[in-house]
mmCIF file of C-alpha atoms in Angstrom:
data_model
loop_
_atom_site.group_PDB
_atom_site.id
_atom_site.type_symbol
_atom_site.label_atom_id
_atom_site.label_comp_id
_atom_site.label_asym_id
_atom_site.label_seq_id
_atom_site.Cartn_x
_atom_site.Cartn_y
_atom_site.Cartn_z
ATOM 1 C CA MET V 12 -16.088 -6.028 24.661
ATOM 2 C CA PRO V 13 -15.259 -2.481 23.993
ATOM 3 C CA SER V 14 -16.486 -1.040 20.651
ATOM 4 C CA HIS V 15 -13.165 0.106 19.730
ATOM 5 C CA LEU V 16 -9.526 -0.386 20.810
ATOM 6 C CA PRO V 17 -7.565 2.190 22.660
ATOM 7 C CA LEU V 18 -5.453 4.772 20.802
ATOM 8 C CA LEU V 19 -1.784 5.228 21.433
ATOM 9 C CA THR V 20 -0.660 8.762 22.309
ATOM 10 C CA LEU V 21 3.032 9.629 21.890
ATOM 11 C CA PRO V 22 4.875 12.032 24.270
ATOM 12 C CA ASP V 23 5.183 15.730 23.472
ATOM 13 C CA TYR V 24 8.490 17.342 22.713
ATOM 14 C CA THR V 25 9.861 20.628 23.718
ATOM 15 C CA MET V 26 10.221 23.151 20.988
ATOM 16 C CA ASN V 27 13.985 23.075 21.145
ATOM 17 C CA GLN V 28 13.958 19.347 20.643
ATOM 18 C CA LEU V 29 11.561 19.527 17.864
ATOM 19 C CA ARG V 30 13.720 22.050 16.022
ATOM 20 C CA GLN V 31 16.824 19.817 16.478
ATOM 21 C CA LEU V 32 14.976 16.765 15.360
ATOM 22 C CA ARG V 33 13.421 18.473 12.378
ATOM 23 C CA ARG V 34 16.885 19.574 11.151
ATOM 24 C CA ALA V 35 18.394 16.123 11.462
ATOM 25 C CA ALA V 36 15.500 14.346 9.890
ATOM 26 C CA LEU V 37 15.069 16.696 7.020
ATOM 27 C CA ARG V 38 18.616 16.101 6.087
ATOM 28 C CA LEU V 39 18.090 12.346 6.154
ATOM 29 C CA LEU V 40 14.864 12.190 4.222
ATOM 30 C CA LEU V 41 15.757 14.796 1.549
ATOM 31 C CA ALA V 42 18.993 12.889 0.864
ATOM 32 C CA GLY V 43 16.856 10.465 -1.138
ATOM 33 C CA ALA V 44 16.221 13.177 -3.750
ATOM 34 C CA LEU V 45 19.884 13.905 -4.249
ATOM 35 C CA PRO V 46 21.670 12.406 -7.344
ATOM 36 C CA ALA V 47 23.369 9.033 -6.581
ATOM 37 C CA SER V 48 26.846 10.477 -6.737
ATOM 38 C CA THR V 49 26.009 12.840 -3.876
ATOM 39 C CA LEU V 50 24.564 9.999 -1.877
ATOM 40 C CA ALA V 51 27.677 7.888 -2.338
ATOM 41 C CA ALA V 52 29.830 10.829 -1.191
ATOM 42 C CA GLN V 53 27.732 11.668 1.812
ATOM 43 C CA ALA V 54 27.068 8.360 3.493
ATOM 44 C CA PRO V 55 28.145 4.674 3.248
ATOM 45 C CA VAL V 56 25.820 2.140 1.698
ATOM 46 C CA PRO V 57 24.367 -0.341 4.176
ATOM 47 C CA SER V 58 25.991 -3.640 3.225
ATOM 48 C CA ASP V 59 26.555 -7.193 4.425
ATOM 49 C CA THR V 60 30.274 -7.202 4.791
ATOM 50 C CA SER V 61 30.564 -10.536 6.515
ATOM 51 C CA ARG V 62 31.247 -12.681 3.399
ATOM 52 C CA ASP V 63 32.353 -15.703 5.487
ATOM 53 C CA ALA V 64 30.614 -15.182 8.728
ATOM 54 C CA HIS V 65 27.943 -17.849 9.669
ATOM 55 C CA ALA V 66 26.358 -15.710 12.411
ATOM 56 C CA LEU V 67 22.940 -14.509 11.159
ATOM 57 C CA PHE V 68 22.848 -11.497 13.459
ATOM 58 C CA THR V 69 25.801 -9.395 14.514
ATOM 59 C CA ALA V 70 26.609 -6.331 16.563
ATOM 60 C CA GLY V 71 26.555 -4.379 13.269
ATOM 61 C CA ASP V 72 22.903 -5.655 12.643
ATOM 62 C CA ALA V 73 21.883 -4.427 16.145
ATOM 63 C CA ALA V 74 23.421 -1.101 15.548
ATOM 64 C CA LEU V 75 21.566 -0.756 12.281
ATOM 65 C CA ALA V 76 18.265 -1.769 13.817
ATOM 66 C CA VAL V 77 18.734 0.710 16.649
ATOM 67 C CA GLY V 78 19.569 3.419 14.167
ATOM 68 C CA PHE V 79 16.347 2.813 12.118
ATOM 69 C CA ALA V 80 14.286 2.515 15.386
ATOM 70 C CA GLY V 81 15.754 5.871 16.601
ATOM 71 C CA LEU V 82 14.975 7.555 13.238
ATOM 72 C CA THR V 83 11.435 6.154 13.338
ATOM 73 C CA VAL V 84 10.845 7.629 16.768
ATOM 74 C CA ALA V 85 12.438 10.895 15.790
ATOM 75 C CA MET V 86 10.016 11.278 12.895
ATOM 76 C CA PHE V 87 6.929 10.985 15.002
ATOM 77 C CA PRO V 88 6.772 14.624 16.115
ATOM 78 C CA LEU V 89 7.760 15.678 12.564
ATOM 79 C CA ASP V 90 5.226 13.634 10.599
ATOM 80 C CA ARG V 91 2.665 16.585 10.187
ATOM 81 C CA SER V 92 5.448 19.011 9.310
ATOM 82 C CA PHE V 93 6.990 16.880 6.620
ATOM 83 C CA ALA V 94 3.540 16.153 5.093
ATOM 84 C CA GLY V 95 2.942 19.923 4.830
ATOM 85 C CA ARG V 96 6.461 20.542 3.367
ATOM 86 C CA LEU V 97 6.019 17.985 0.483
ATOM 87 C CA ARG V 98 2.507 19.200 -0.320
ATOM 88 C CA ASN V 99 3.731 22.865 -0.459
ATOM 89 C CA GLU V 100 3.321 23.526 -4.181
ATOM 90 C CA SER V 101 5.863 26.255 -4.065
ATOM 91 C CA SER V 102 8.752 24.058 -2.799
ATOM 92 C CA LYS V 103 11.366 22.438 -5.089
ATOM 93 C CA ALA V 104 10.712 19.006 -3.499
ATOM 94 C CA SER V 105 7.025 19.195 -4.170
ATOM 95 C CA ARG V 106 7.598 20.200 -7.839
ATOM 96 C CA PHE V 107 10.118 17.418 -8.242
ATOM 97 C CA LEU V 108 7.890 14.755 -6.760
ATOM 98 C CA ASP V 109 4.894 16.022 -8.685
ATOM 99 C CA ARG V 110 6.757 14.866 -11.834
ATOM 100 C CA THR V 111 8.365 11.749 -10.510
ATOM 101 C CA ALA V 112 6.536 10.334 -7.586
ATOM 102 C CA THR V 113 4.207 7.955 -9.394
ATOM 103 C CA GLY V 114 7.193 6.542 -11.442
ATOM 104 C CA PHE V 115 9.233 5.846 -8.323
ATOM 105 C CA GLU V 116 6.312 4.099 -6.693
ATOM 106 C CA VAL V 117 5.883 1.787 -9.755
ATOM 107 C CA LEU V 118 9.550 0.945 -9.415
ATOM 108 C CA ALA V 119 8.673 -0.552 -6.064
ATOM 109 C CA VAL V 120 5.381 -2.071 -6.848
ATOM 110 C CA PRO V 121 5.044 -3.893 -9.236
ATOM 111 C CA GLY V 122 8.663 -3.103 -10.301
ATOM 112 C CA ALA V 123 10.599 -4.855 -7.532
ATOM 113 C CA LEU V 124 8.143 -7.692 -7.453
ATOM 114 C CA VAL V 125 8.946 -8.395 -11.091
ATOM 115 C CA LEU V 126 12.685 -7.863 -10.942
ATOM 116 C CA GLY V 127 13.615 -10.746 -8.715
ATOM 117 C CA PRO V 128 11.718 -13.442 -10.650
ATOM 118 C CA ALA V 129 12.887 -11.924 -13.937
ATOM 119 C CA LEU V 130 16.503 -12.162 -12.943
ATOM 120 C CA TYR V 131 15.987 -15.555 -11.676
ATOM 121 C CA LEU V 132 14.367 -16.807 -14.920
ATOM 122 C CA TYR V 133 17.083 -15.108 -17.065
ATOM 123 C CA GLY V 134 19.915 -16.673 -15.031
ATOM 124 C CA ARG V 135 18.100 -20.032 -15.091
ATOM 125 C CA GLN V 136 17.463 -20.132 -18.845
ATOM 126 C CA GLY V 137 20.815 -18.687 -19.734
ATOM 127 C CA HIS V 138 22.743 -20.959 -17.221
ATOM 128 C CA HIS V 139 24.038 -17.884 -15.428
ATOM 129 C CA SER V 140 24.177 -19.368 -11.898
ATOM 130 C CA ARG V 141 25.213 -16.065 -10.236
ATOM 131 C CA VAL V 142 22.285 -14.156 -11.804
ATOM 132 C CA GLU V 143 19.865 -16.983 -10.918
ATOM 133 C CA ASP V 144 21.186 -16.797 -7.374
ATOM 134 C CA LEU V 145 20.818 -13.126 -7.205
ATOM 135 C CA GLY V 146 17.212 -13.162 -8.626
ATOM 136 C CA TRP V 147 16.032 -15.866 -6.253
ATOM 137 C CA HIS V 148 17.488 -14.284 -3.121
ATOM 138 C CA THR V 149 16.063 -10.920 -4.098
ATOM 139 C CA THR V 150 12.647 -12.581 -4.430
ATOM 140 C CA GLU V 151 13.008 -14.283 -1.063
ATOM 141 C CA ALA V 152 13.863 -10.980 0.604
ATOM 142 C CA ILE V 153 10.936 -9.115 -0.894
ATOM 143 C CA GLY V 154 8.540 -11.997 -0.030
ATOM 144 C CA ALA V 155 9.709 -12.069 3.557
ATOM 145 C CA THR V 156 9.441 -8.299 3.785
ATOM 146 C CA LEU V 157 5.812 -8.254 2.465
ATOM 147 C CA VAL V 158 4.879 -10.801 5.152
ATOM 148 C CA ALA V 159 6.610 -8.807 7.949
ATOM 149 C CA THR V 160 5.020 -5.432 6.862
ATOM 150 C CA GLU V 161 1.519 -6.768 6.615
ATOM 151 C CA ILE V 162 1.809 -8.247 10.060
ATOM 152 C CA LEU V 163 2.927 -4.899 11.409
ATOM 153 C CA LYS V 164 0.364 -2.957 9.540
ATOM 154 C CA GLY V 165 -2.396 -5.046 10.870
ATOM 155 C CA ALA V 166 -1.240 -5.246 14.399
ATOM 156 C CA LEU V 167 -0.445 -1.528 14.809
ATOM 157 C CA GLY V 168 -3.418 -0.151 12.967
ATOM 158 C CA ARG V 169 -2.167 3.354 12.290
ATOM 159 C CA SER V 170 -4.498 5.729 10.430
ATOM 160 C CA ARG V 171 -3.328 6.909 6.954
ATOM 161 C CA PRO V 172 -2.851 10.611 6.382
ATOM 162 C CA TRP V 173 -5.721 10.846 3.976
ATOM 163 C CA VAL V 174 -8.387 9.275 6.343
ATOM 164 C CA THR V 175 -9.764 12.526 7.759
ATOM 165 C CA ALA V 176 -9.499 16.256 7.170
ATOM 166 C CA ASP V 177 -7.854 16.767 10.466
ATOM 167 C CA THR V 178 -5.207 14.006 10.151
ATOM 168 C CA ASN V 179 -3.649 12.723 13.299
ATOM 169 C CA PRO V 180 -0.227 10.983 13.065
ATOM 170 C CA ARG V 181 -0.621 9.706 16.513
ATOM 171 C CA ASP V 182 -3.772 7.684 15.745
ATOM 172 C CA PHE V 183 -2.969 4.025 16.375
ATOM 173 C CA ALA V 184 -5.570 1.312 17.053
ATOM 174 C CA PHE V 185 -3.926 -1.911 17.769
ATOM 175 C CA GLY V 186 -5.300 -4.948 15.763
ATOM 176 C CA ARG V 187 -7.501 -2.703 13.503
ATOM 177 C CA GLY V 188 -5.085 -2.596 10.602
ATOM 178 C CA PHE V 189 -6.359 -6.055 9.393
ATOM 179 C CA THR V 190 -9.929 -4.666 8.866
ATOM 180 C CA GLY V 191 -9.175 -2.085 6.202
ATOM 181 C CA GLU V 192 -6.900 -0.055 4.074
ATOM 182 C CA GLU V 193 -7.462 3.139 6.041
ATOM 183 C CA ARG V 194 -5.600 1.714 9.180
ATOM 184 C CA SER V 195 -2.630 0.097 7.424
ATOM 185 C CA SER V 196 -0.225 2.945 7.332
ATOM 186 C CA PHE V 197 2.649 1.831 9.631
ATOM 187 C CA PRO V 198 5.089 0.781 8.092
ATOM 188 C CA SER V 199 5.155 1.639 4.400
ATOM 189 C CA ALA V 200 5.260 -1.578 2.297
ATOM 190 C CA HIS V 201 6.276 0.313 -0.800
ATOM 191 C CA ALA V 202 9.334 1.623 1.020
ATOM 192 C CA ALA V 203 10.047 -1.804 2.690
ATOM 193 C CA VAL V 204 9.957 -3.615 -0.575
ATOM 194 C CA ALA V 205 12.128 -0.920 -2.300
ATOM 195 C CA PHE V 206 14.764 -1.147 0.561
ATOM 196 C CA ALA V 207 14.670 -5.012 0.617
ATOM 197 C CA ALA V 208 15.335 -5.123 -3.084
ATOM 198 C CA ALA V 209 18.248 -2.526 -2.695
ATOM 199 C CA ALA V 210 19.710 -4.244 0.299
ATOM 200 C CA SER V 211 19.614 -7.786 -1.291
ATOM 201 C CA LEU V 212 20.795 -6.749 -4.718
ATOM 202 C CA THR V 213 23.708 -4.639 -3.198
ATOM 203 C CA SER V 214 24.801 -7.530 -0.895
ATOM 204 C CA GLU V 215 24.805 -10.024 -3.735
ATOM 205 C CA LEU V 216 26.703 -7.594 -6.042
ATOM 206 C CA GLN V 217 29.344 -7.249 -3.204
ATOM 207 C CA ARG V 218 29.857 -10.854 -3.177
ATOM 208 C CA ASP V 219 29.976 -11.565 -6.898
ATOM 209 C CA TRP V 220 30.732 -8.333 -8.657
ATOM 210 C CA PRO V 221 32.334 -6.039 -6.092
ATOM 211 C CA GLY V 222 33.599 -3.619 -8.711
ATOM 212 C CA HIS V 223 29.905 -2.656 -9.587
ATOM 213 C CA ALA V 224 28.457 -2.459 -6.017
ATOM 214 C CA TRP V 225 29.920 0.935 -5.152
ATOM 215 C CA VAL V 226 27.964 2.444 -8.189
ATOM 216 C CA ALA V 227 24.821 0.394 -7.958
ATOM 217 C CA GLY V 228 24.474 0.652 -4.139
ATOM 218 C CA PRO V 229 23.899 4.468 -3.978
ATOM 219 C CA ILE V 230 21.543 4.285 -6.933
ATOM 220 C CA LEU V 231 19.391 1.422 -5.439
ATOM 221 C CA TYR V 232 19.189 2.944 -1.999
ATOM 222 C CA GLY V 233 18.686 6.420 -3.411
ATOM 223 C CA GLY V 234 15.875 5.056 -5.621
ATOM 224 C CA ALA V 235 14.344 3.446 -2.634
ATOM 225 C CA ALA V 236 14.393 6.665 -0.536
ATOM 226 C CA LEU V 237 12.509 8.348 -3.497
ATOM 227 C CA VAL V 238 9.894 5.617 -3.345
ATOM 228 C CA GLY V 239 9.295 6.554 0.252
ATOM 229 C CA LEU V 240 9.113 10.211 -0.432
ATOM 230 C CA GLY V 241 6.657 9.539 -3.348
ATOM 231 C CA ARG V 242 4.287 7.631 -0.935
ATOM 232 C CA MET V 243 4.503 10.623 1.372
ATOM 233 C CA TYR V 244 3.828 13.112 -1.416
ATOM 234 C CA HIS V 245 0.672 11.150 -2.469
ATOM 235 C CA ASP V 246 -0.483 11.334 1.323
ATOM 236 C CA LYS V 247 -0.335 7.587 1.659
ATOM 237 C CA HIS V 248 2.173 7.575 4.445
ATOM 238 C CA TRP V 249 3.767 9.452 7.300
ATOM 239 C CA ALA V 250 7.603 10.077 7.376
ATOM 240 C CA SER V 251 7.803 7.585 10.301
ATOM 241 C CA ASP V 252 5.986 4.895 8.230
ATOM 242 C CA VAL V 253 8.730 5.298 5.525
ATOM 243 C CA ALA V 254 11.512 5.231 8.083
ATOM 244 C CA LEU V 255 10.229 1.933 9.616
ATOM 245 C CA GLY V 256 9.561 0.477 6.235
ATOM 246 C CA ALA V 257 13.180 1.280 5.169
ATOM 247 C CA GLY V 258 14.510 -0.367 8.330
ATOM 248 C CA VAL V 259 12.438 -3.523 7.954
ATOM 249 C CA GLY V 260 13.301 -3.969 4.274
ATOM 250 C CA THR V 261 17.005 -3.272 4.735
ATOM 251 C CA LEU V 262 17.467 -5.718 7.589
ATOM 252 C CA ILE V 263 15.380 -8.518 5.848
ATOM 253 C CA GLY V 264 17.319 -7.987 2.633
ATOM 254 C CA LEU V 265 20.626 -8.265 4.300
ATOM 255 C CA LYS V 266 19.795 -11.187 6.488
ATOM 256 C CA THR V 267 18.241 -13.087 3.602
ATOM 257 C CA VAL V 268 21.359 -12.986 1.493
ATOM 258 C CA ARG V 269 23.596 -13.699 4.520
ATOM 259 C CA TYR V 270 21.566 -16.726 5.613
ATOM 260 C CA ALA V 271 21.443 -18.115 2.122
ATOM 261 C CA HIS V 272 25.211 -17.972 1.650
ATOM 262 C CA ALA V 273 26.020 -19.179 5.147
ATOM 263 C CA HIS V 274 23.642 -22.133 4.693
ATOM 264 C CA PRO V 275 24.027 -23.098 1.006
ATOM 265 C CA GLY V 276 22.297 -26.479 1.605
ATOM 266 C CA ASN V 277 19.072 -24.892 3.016
ATOM 267 C CA LEU V 278 15.880 -26.613 1.771
ATOM 268 C CA VAL V 279 14.397 -23.709 0.007
ATOM 269 C CA ASP V 280 17.503 -22.969 -2.083
ATOM 270 C CA ARG V 281 18.071 -26.675 -2.765
ATOM 271 C CA VAL V 282 14.521 -26.944 -4.178
ATOM 272 C CA ILE V 283 14.240 -23.692 -6.171
ATOM 273 C CA LEU V 284 17.875 -23.415 -7.481
ATOM 274 C CA HIS V 285 18.055 -26.976 -8.635
ATOM 275 C CA ALA V 286 14.697 -27.345 -10.239
ATOM 276 C CA SER V 287 14.414 -27.903 -14.076
ATOM 277 C CA VAL V 288 11.934 -28.825 -16.559
ATOM 278 C CA VAL V 289 12.553 -32.088 -18.505
ATOM 279 C CA PRO V 290 10.668 -33.828 -21.288
ATOM 280 C CA ASP V 291 7.963 -36.082 -19.908
ATOM 281 C CA GLY V 292 7.960 -38.470 -22.956
ATOM 282 C CA HIS V 293 4.488 -37.401 -24.082
ATOM 283 C CA GLY V 294 5.257 -34.100 -25.771
ATOM 284 C CA GLY V 295 5.077 -32.193 -22.553
ATOM 285 C CA GLY V 296 7.302 -31.317 -19.609
ATOM 286 C CA ALA V 297 7.708 -32.133 -15.967
ATOM 287 C CA LEU V 298 9.518 -30.621 -13.096
ATOM 288 C CA SER V 299 12.732 -32.379 -11.956
ATOM 289 C CA TRP V 300 15.119 -31.698 -9.229
ATOM 290 C CA ASN V 301 18.798 -32.568 -8.892
ATOM 291 C CA LEU V 302 19.260 -31.903 -5.241
ATOM 292 C CA PRO V 303 22.748 -31.903 -3.802
ATOM 293 C CA LEU V 304 23.250 -33.409 -0.394
ATOM 294 C CA SER V 305 22.928 -30.800 2.419
ATOM 295 C CA HIS V 306 26.005 -29.860 4.340
#
């Protein structure tokens, strides 16, 4: 067996292509640092608009996936440039992230990991079924996103920006991401979790509180974008890591909510959303389920 796995080398781009990609990508990434009101005016929030559709995947989903894949590929030749821009102490973006990056990262992990279960428990204890539903589906989306990103990180084995002095954004070693933190860069789990929470929460709000979704959506997605920028600022991820993480999280968040509402009798929801604690007759409690019949 060879002592190491082959590295993946990405194709070079012409200078003209590079300039065009840089301008487009810079606008996309730096949009995350704008206020939520500006985000709302500039671009629509990704959403699950098929309230009654039972199809899990649609043409719109395919378009969204292609868009994120294209953005990820476009970022590859710009990774080193973005890293340099964000670490330039004289830039406004760098000064902004110096004050806020850690806070935004905490919003994703552990913040988003706590948010879903907290909403679920609040809805459960207060008998607010819609809040309970929102909390559980957000938790599902984040859990599925973490599994997906860990598999991708391990399989693709991309070197993190901080590994060596001469960082190489094209350094992939397939399968070696399972062996250590230094080769688990692609995609960003923080960004994926943040976008999964944004997508699932926004999708649920559009179903049950549509009047609030247009305000909450830009804030949630804008905050998720800032999480990704924070990870880049702290030299944990390349721009393309963040782009792929955003795509994975958004798609899983939307699909989790769509599947749950298209299949209300699915086993997981029936077990989780219909569990309760009842007295066991000996001063304690026991779990009990009132399971509705599946459709």
